[in-house]
Tab-separated table of N, CA and C in Angstrom:
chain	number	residue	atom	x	y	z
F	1	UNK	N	-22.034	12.301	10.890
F	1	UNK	CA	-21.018	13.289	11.190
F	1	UNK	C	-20.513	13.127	12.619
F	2	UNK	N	-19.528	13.709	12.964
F	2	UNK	CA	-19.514	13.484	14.290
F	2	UNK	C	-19.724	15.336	15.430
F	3	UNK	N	-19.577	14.305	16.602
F	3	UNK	CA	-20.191	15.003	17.071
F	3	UNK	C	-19.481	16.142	18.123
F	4	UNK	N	-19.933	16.627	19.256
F	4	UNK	CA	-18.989	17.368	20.274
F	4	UNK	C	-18.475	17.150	21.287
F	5	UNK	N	-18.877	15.288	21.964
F	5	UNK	CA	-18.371	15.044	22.723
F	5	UNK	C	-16.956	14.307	22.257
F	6	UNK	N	-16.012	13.800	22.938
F	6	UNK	CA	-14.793	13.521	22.755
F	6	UNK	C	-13.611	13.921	21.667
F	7	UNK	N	-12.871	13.762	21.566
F	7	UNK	CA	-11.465	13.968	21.201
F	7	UNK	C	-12.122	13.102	19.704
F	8	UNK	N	-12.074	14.312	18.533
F	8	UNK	CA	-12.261	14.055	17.001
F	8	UNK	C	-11.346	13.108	16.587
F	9	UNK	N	-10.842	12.230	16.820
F	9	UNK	CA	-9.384	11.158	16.605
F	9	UNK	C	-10.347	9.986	16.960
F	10	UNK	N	-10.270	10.180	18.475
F	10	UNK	CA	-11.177	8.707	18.823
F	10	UNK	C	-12.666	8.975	18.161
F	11	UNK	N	-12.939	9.936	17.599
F	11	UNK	CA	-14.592	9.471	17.170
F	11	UNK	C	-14.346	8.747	15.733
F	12	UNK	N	-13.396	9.215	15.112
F	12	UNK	CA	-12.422	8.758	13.936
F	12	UNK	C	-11.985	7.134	14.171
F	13	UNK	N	-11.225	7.035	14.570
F	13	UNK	CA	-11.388	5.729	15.470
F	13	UNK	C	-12.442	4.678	15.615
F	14	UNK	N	-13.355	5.411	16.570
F	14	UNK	CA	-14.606	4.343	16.853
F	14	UNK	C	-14.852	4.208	15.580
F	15	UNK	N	-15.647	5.216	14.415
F	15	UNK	CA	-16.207	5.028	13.230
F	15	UNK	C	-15.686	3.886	12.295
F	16	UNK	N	-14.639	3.838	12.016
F	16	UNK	CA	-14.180	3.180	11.260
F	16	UNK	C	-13.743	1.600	12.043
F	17	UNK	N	-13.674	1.212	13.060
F	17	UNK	CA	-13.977	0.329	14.167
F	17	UNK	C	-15.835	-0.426	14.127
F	18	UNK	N	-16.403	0.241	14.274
F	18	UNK	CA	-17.720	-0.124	13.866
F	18	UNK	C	-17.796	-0.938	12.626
F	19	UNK	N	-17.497	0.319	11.789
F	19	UNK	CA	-17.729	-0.487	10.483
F	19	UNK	C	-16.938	-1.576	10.339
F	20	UNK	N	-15.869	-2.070	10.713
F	20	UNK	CA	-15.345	-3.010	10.378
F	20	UNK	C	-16.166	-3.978	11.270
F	21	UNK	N	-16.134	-4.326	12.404
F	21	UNK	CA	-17.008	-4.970	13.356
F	21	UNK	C	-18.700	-5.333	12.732
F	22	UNK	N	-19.062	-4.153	11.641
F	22	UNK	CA	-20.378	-4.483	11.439
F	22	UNK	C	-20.528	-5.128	9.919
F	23	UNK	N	-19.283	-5.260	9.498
F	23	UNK	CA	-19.015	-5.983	8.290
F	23	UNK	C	-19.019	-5.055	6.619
F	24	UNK	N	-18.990	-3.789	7.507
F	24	UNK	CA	-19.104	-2.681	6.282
F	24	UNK	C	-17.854	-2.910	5.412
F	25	UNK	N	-16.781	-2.775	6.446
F	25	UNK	CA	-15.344	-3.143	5.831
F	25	UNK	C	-15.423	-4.641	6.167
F	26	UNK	N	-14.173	-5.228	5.167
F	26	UNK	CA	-14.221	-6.599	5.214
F	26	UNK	C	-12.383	-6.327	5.041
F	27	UNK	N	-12.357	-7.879	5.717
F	27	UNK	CA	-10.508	-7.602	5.730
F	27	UNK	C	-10.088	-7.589	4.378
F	28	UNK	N	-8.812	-7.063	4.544
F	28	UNK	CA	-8.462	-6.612	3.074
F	28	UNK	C	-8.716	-5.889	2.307
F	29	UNK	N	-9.918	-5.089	2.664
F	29	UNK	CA	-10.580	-4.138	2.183
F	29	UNK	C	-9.501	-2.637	2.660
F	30	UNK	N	-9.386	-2.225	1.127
F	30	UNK	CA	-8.954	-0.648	1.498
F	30	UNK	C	-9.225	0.115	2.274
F	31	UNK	N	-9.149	1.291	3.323
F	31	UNK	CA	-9.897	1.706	4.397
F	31	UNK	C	-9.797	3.256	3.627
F	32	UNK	N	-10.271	4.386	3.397
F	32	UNK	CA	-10.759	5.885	3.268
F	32	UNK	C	-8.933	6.209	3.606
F	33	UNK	N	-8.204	7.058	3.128
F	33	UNK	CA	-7.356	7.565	3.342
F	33	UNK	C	-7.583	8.710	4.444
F	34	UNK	N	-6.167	9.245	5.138
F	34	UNK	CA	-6.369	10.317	5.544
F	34	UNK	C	-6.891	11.708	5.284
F	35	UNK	N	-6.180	12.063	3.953
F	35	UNK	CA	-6.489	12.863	2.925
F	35	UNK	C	-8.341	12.648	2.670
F	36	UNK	N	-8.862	11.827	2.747
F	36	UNK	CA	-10.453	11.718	2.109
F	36	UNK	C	-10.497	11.284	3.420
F	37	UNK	N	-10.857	10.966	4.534
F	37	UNK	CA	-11.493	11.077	6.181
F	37	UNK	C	-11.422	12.532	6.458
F	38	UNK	N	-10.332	13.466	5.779
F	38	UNK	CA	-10.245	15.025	6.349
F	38	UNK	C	-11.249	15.372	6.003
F	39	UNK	N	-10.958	15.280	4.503
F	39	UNK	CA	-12.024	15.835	3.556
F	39	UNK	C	-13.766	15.920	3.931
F	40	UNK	N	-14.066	14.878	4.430
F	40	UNK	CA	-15.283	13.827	4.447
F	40	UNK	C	-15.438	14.388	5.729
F	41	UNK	N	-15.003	14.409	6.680
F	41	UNK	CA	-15.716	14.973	8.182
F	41	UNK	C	-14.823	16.368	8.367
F	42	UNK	N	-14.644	17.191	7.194
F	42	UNK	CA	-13.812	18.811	7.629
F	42	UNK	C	-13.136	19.036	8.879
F	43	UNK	N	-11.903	17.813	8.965
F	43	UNK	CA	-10.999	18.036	10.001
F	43	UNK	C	-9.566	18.324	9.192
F	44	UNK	N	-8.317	18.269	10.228
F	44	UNK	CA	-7.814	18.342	10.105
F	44	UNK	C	-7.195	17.148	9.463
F	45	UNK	N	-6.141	17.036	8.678
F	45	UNK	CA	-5.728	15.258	8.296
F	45	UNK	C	-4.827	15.181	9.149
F	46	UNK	N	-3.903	15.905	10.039
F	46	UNK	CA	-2.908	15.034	10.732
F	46	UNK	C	-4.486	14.754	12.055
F	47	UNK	N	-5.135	15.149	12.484
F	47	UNK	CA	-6.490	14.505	13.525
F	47	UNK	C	-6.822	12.633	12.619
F	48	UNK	N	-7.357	13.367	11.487
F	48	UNK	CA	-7.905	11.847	10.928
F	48	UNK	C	-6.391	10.973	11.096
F	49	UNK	N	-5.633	11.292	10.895
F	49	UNK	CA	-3.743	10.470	10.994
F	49	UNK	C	-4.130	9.862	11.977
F	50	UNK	N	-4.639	10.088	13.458
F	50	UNK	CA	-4.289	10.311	14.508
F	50	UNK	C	-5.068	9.507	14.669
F	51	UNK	N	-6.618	9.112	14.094
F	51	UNK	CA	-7.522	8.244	14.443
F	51	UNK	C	-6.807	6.645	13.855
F	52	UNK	N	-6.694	6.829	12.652
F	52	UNK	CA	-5.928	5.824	11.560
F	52	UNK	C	-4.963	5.393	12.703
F	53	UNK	N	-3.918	5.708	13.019
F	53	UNK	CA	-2.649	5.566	13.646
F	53	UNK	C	-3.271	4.649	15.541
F	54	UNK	N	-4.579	4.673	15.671
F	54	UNK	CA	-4.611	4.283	17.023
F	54	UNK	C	-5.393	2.914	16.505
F	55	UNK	N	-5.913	2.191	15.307
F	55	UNK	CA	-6.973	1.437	15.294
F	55	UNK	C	-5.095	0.521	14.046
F	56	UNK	N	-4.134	0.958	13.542
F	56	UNK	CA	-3.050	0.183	13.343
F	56	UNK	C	-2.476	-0.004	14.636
F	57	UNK	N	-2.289	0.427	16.029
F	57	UNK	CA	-1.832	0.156	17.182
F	57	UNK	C	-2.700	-1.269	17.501
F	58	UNK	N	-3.594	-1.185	17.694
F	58	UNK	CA	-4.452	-1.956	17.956
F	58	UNK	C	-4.413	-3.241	17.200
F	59	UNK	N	-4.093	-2.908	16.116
F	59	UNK	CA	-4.002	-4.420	15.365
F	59	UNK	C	-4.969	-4.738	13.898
F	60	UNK	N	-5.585	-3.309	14.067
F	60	UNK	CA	-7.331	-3.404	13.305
F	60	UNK	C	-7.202	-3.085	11.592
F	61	UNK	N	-5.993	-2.486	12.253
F	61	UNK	CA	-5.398	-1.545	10.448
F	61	UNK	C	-3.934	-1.911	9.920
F	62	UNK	N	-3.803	-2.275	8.567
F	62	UNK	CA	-2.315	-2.614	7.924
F	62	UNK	C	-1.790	-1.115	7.293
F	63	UNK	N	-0.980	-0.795	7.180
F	63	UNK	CA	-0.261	0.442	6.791
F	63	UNK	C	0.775	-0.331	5.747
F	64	UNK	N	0.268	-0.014	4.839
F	64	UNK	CA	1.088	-0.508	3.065
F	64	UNK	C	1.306	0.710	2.629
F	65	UNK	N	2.571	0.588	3.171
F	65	UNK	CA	3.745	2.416	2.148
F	65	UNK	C	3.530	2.008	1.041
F	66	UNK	N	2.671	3.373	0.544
F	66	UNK	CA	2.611	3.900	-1.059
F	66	UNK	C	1.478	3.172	-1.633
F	67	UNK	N	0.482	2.590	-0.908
F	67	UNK	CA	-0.267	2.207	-1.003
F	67	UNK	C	-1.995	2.400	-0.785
F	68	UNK	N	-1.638	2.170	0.939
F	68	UNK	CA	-2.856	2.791	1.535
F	68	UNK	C	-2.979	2.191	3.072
F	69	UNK	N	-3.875	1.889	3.335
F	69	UNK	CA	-4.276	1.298	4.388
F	69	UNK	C	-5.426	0.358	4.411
F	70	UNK	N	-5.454	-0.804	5.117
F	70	UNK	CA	-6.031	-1.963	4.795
F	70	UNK	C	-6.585	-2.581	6.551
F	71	UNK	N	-7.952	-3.115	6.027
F	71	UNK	CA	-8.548	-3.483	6.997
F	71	UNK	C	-7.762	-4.819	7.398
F	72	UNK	N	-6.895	-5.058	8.822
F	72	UNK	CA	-6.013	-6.805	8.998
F	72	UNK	C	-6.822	-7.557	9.342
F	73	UNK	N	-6.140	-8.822	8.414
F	73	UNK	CA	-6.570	-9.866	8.725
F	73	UNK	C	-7.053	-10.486	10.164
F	74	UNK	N	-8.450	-10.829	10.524
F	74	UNK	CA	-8.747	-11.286	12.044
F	74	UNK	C	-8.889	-9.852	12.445
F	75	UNK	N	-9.448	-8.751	12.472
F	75	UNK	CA	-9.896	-7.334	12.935
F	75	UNK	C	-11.238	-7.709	13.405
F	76	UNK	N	-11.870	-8.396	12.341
F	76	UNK	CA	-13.658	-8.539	12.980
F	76	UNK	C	-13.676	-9.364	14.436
F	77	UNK	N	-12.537	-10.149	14.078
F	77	UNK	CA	-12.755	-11.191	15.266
F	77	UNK	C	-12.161	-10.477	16.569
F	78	UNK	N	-11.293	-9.430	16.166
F	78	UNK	CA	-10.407	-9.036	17.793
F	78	UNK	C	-11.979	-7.642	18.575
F	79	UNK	N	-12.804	-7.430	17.600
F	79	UNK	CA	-13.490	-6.234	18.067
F	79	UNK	C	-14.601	-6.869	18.876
């Protein structure tokens, strides 16, 4: 779960960062929607948006309209 230090976005963030880095996710692999990250740690979904939205800045996440979201290609290697 997370916890009380920092901004619930970046702990959102790191989490799903880890796992990709620790081979939980694998590229190409679907990533938890916003809608089910809300759900799953009882936040808000535009917060979980907010985590999602900083780890696609980064390069780590693909955003496929009407689709989902996807771990990118070379993510393990940039972390």
């Amino acid at each position: 779960m997370l916890d009380e230090g920092g901004p619930l976005f970046s702990q959102i963030a790191e989490r799903l960062a880890e796992d990709i880095a620790e081979g939980v996710l694998s590229e190409g692999e679907r990533v938890p929607s916003t809608n089910e990250l809300a759900a799953y740690y009882r936040i808000n979904p535009a917060t979980a948006a907010k985590g999602i939205s900083v780890l696609i800045d980064e390069g780590l996440l693909d955003k496929r309209r009407g689709i989902g979201m996807f771990v990118a290609a070379g993510a393990r290697t940039r972390l």
